[in-house]
Short mmCIF file of C-alpha atoms and ligand atoms in Angstrom, two decimals:
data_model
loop_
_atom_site.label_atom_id
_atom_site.label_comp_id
_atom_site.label_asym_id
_atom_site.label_seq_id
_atom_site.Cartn_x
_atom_site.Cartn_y
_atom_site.Cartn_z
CA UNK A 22 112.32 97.88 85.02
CA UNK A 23 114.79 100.47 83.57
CA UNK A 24 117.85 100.11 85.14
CA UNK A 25 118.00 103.80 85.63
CA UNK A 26 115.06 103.21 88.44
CA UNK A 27 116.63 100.79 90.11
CA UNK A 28 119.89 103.08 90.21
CA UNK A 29 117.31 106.11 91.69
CA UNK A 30 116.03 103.31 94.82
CA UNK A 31 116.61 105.86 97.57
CA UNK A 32 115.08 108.61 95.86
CA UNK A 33 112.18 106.62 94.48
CA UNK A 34 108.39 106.64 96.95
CA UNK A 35 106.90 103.95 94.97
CA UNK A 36 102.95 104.78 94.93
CA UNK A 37 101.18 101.71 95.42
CA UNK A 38 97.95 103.25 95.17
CA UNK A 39 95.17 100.65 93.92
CA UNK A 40 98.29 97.92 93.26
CA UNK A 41 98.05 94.51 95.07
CA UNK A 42 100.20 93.36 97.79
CA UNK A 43 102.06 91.30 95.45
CA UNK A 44 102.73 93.27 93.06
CA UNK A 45 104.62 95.59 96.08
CA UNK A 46 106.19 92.39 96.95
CA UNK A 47 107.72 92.28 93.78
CA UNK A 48 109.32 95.69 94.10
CA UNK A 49 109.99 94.67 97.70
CA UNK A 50 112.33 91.97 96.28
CA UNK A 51 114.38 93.99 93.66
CA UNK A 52 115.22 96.01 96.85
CA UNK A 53 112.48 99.10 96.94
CA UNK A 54 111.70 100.37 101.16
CA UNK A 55 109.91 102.97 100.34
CA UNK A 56 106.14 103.00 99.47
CA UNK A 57 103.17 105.82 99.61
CA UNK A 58 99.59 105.59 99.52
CA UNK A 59 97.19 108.41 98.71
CA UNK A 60 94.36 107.65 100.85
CA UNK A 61 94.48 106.37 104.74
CA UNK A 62 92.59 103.16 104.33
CA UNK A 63 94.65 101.95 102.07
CA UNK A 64 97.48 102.64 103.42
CA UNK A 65 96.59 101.02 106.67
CA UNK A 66 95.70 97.66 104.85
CA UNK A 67 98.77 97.70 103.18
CA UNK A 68 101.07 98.22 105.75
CA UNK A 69 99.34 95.75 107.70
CA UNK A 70 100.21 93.06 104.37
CA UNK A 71 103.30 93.88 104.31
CA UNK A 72 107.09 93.32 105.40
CA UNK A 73 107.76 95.51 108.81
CA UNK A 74 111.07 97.58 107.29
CA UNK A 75 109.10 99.15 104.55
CA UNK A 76 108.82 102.89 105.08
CA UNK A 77 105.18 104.20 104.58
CA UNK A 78 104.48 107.74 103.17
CA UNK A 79 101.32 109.50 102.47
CA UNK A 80 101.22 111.65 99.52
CA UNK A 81 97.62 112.17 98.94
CA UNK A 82 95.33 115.02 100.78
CA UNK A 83 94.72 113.93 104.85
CA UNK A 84 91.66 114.62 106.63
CA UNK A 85 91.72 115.93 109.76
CA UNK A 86 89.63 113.46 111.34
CA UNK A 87 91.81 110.81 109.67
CA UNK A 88 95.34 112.41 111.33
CA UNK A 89 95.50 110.00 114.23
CA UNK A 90 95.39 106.29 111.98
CA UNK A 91 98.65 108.14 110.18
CA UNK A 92 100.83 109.20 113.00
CA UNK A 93 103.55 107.02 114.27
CA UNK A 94 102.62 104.66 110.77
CA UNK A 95 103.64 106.86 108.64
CA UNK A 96 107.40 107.92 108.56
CA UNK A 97 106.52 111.22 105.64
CA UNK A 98 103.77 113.08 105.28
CA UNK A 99 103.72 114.72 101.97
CA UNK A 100 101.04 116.37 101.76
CA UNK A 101 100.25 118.75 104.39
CA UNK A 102 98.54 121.57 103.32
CA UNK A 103 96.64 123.58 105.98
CA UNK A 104 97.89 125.22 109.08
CA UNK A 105 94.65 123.07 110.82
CA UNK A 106 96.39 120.56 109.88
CA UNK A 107 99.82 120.78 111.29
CA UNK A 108 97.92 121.87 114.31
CA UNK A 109 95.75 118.82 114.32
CA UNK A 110 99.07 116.51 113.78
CA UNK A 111 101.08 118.20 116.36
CA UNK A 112 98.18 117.37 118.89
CA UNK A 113 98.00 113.73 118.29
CA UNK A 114 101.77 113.36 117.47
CA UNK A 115 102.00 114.76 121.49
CA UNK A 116 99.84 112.07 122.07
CA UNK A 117 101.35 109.44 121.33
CA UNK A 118 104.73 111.18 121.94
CA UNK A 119 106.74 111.36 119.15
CA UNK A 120 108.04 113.47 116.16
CA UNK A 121 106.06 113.35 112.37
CA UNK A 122 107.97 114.34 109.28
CA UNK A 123 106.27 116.49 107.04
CA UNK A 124 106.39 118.62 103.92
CA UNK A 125 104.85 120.88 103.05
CA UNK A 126 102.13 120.93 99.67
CA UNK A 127 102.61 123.91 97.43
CA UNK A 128 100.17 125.04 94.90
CA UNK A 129 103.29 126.07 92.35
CA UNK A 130 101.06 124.76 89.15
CA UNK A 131 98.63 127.38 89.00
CA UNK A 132 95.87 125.38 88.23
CA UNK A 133 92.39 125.09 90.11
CA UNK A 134 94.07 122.58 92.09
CA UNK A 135 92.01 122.45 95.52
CA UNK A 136 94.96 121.17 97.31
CA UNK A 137 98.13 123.20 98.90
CA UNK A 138 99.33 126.07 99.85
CA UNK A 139 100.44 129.36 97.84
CA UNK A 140 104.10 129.92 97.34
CA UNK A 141 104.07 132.96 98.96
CA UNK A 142 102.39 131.96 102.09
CA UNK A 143 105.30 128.96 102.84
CA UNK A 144 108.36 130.79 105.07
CA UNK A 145 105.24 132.33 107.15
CA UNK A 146 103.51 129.43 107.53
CA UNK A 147 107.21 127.68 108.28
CA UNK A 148 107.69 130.44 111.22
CA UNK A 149 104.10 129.98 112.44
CA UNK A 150 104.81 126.04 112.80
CA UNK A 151 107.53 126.79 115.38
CA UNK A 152 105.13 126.73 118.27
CA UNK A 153 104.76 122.62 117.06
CA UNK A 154 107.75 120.75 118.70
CA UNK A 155 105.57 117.06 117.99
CA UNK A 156 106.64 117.93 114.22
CA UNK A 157 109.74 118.47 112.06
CA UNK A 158 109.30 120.31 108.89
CA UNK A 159 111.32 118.18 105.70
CA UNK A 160 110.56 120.24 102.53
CA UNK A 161 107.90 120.63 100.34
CA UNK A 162 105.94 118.68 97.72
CA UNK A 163 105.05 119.86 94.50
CA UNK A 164 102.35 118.16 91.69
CA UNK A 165 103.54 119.28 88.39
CA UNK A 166 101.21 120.61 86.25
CA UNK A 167 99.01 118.56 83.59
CA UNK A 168 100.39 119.73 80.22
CA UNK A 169 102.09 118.87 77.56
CA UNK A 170 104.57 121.74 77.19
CA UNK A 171 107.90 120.55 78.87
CA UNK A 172 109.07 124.13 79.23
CA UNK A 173 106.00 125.01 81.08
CA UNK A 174 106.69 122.09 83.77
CA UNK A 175 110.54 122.91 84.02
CA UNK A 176 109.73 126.04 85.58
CA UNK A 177 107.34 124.64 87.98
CA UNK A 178 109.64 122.60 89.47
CA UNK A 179 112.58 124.76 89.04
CA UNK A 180 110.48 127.75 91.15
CA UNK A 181 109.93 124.56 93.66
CA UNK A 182 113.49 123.87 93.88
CA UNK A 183 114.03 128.05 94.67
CA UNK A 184 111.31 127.75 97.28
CA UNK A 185 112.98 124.65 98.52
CA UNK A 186 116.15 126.81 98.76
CA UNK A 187 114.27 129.48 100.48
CA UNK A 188 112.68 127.36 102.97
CA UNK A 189 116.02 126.07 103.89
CA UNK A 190 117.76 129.80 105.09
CA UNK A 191 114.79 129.30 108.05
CA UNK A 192 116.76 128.17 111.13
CA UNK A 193 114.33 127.13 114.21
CA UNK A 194 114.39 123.69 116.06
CA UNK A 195 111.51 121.90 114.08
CA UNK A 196 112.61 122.80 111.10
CA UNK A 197 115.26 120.35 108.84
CA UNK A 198 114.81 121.25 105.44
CA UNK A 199 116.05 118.48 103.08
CA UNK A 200 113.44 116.90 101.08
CA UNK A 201 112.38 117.79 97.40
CA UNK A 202 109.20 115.93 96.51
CA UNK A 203 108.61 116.46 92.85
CA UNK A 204 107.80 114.10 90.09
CA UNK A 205 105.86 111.27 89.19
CA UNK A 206 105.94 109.03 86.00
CA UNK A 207 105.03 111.20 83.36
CA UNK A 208 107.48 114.14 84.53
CA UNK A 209 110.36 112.76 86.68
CA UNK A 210 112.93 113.65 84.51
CA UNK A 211 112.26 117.11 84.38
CA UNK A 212 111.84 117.03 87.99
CA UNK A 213 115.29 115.59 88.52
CA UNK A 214 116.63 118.31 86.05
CA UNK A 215 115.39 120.64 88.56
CA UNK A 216 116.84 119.00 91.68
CA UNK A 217 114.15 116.97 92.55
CA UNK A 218 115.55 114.51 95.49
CA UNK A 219 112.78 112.41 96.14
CA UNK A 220 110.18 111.45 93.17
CA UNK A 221 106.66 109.95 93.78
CA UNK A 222 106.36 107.14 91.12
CA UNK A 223 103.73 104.77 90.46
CA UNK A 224 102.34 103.57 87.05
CA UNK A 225 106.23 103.24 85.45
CA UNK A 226 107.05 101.15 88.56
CA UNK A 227 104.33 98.60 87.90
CA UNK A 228 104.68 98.72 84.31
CA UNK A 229 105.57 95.55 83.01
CA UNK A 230 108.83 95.71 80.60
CA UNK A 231 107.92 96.34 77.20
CA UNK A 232 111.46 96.00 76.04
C1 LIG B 324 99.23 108.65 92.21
C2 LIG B 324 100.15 109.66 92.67
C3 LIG B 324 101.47 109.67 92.24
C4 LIG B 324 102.04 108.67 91.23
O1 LIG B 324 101.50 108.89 89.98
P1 LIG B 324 102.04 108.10 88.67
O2 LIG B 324 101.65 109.00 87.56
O3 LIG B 324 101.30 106.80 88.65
O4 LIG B 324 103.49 107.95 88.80
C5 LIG B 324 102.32 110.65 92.74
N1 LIG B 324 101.88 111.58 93.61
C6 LIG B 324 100.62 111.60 94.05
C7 LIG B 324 100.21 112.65 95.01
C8 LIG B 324 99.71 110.64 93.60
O5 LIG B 324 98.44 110.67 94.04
#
């Protein structure tokens, strides 16, 4: 692995999506704690396989019906992205009494992307969360767009990073704004230009060294 990954470990979610439990192992050993899974099944197999002080996210999009499997498991939610569903992991984070850590999905790519919410909607839906005191709001995630032009995902992220920014003037008691979730492997760099502080990487983490 390049040693610029390894020197990135606490800002590194390594997606394990459709990887085995050894290969996580292996990551496990060079020192790696922190792993996501996109879908809920998954990720309760593999955190079931797997050594007890590994931090679990979710990154993919959660189901409602699939919010109480994930709470209390899952230490970051990425990838909230209704206001059903903050409501629907507030209820069942009461339940079981504790706090979830989420962030909030924004739509910044302008693409048909089914998932997330508009940038414009995000301090309102922020202020509307305050009634929920089973979560804490962390930040927002942000899926760069699918395109070759460099420029073109720069300013993606950087408009995440001003939202990011914005999000963090909101003072109320659920709300701790420090978590940037931008980039995966083919556009972590960029996202790091832009102030990315926690990346999402999974196919350059597996990859075996060509060099
Ligand atoms: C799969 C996935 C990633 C990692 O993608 P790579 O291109 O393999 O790094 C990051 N974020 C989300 C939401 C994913 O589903």
């Amino acid at each position: 692995m390049k040693k610029e990954l390894l020197e990135l470990k606490d800002k590194i979610v390594i997606v394990s999506k459709n990887r085995s439990v050894e290969e996580i192992m292996e990551l496990y050993h060079q020192g790696f704690r922190i792993f996501g899974e996109n879908r809920v099944q998954e990720l309760l197999v593999k955190a079931a396989g797997t050594p007890k002080d590994i931090t679990w996210h979710l990154v993919g999009h959660l189901q409602r019906n699939k919010v109480s499997k994930v709470i209390g498991l899952c230490t970051l939610i990425h990838s909230v992205d209704s206001f059903k569903l903050l409501e629907k992991i507030e209820k069942e984070s009461k339940k079981q009494n504790i706090i979830t850590n989420v962030l909030l999905q924004v739509n910044l790519a302008l693409e048909d992307s089914k998932f997330g919410f508009e940038e414009i909607e995000v301090p309102d839906i922020i202020k509307k969360a305050v009634v929920f005191n089973h979560i804490l709001i962390r930040g927002i995630m942000v899926i760069g767009p699918n395109v070759d032009d460099e420029k073109a995902i720069l300013d993606v992220f950087y408009k995440g990073y001003d939202l990011y920014n914005r999000c963090k003037e909101i003072k109320q008691p659920n709300v701790c704004i420090n978590t940037y979730s931008a980039g995966m492997s083919s556009d972590y760099k960029l996202a790091l230009k832009a102030n990315s502080n926690l990346l999402r990487l999974g196919t350059i983490m597996f990859a075996k060294e060509s060099a």
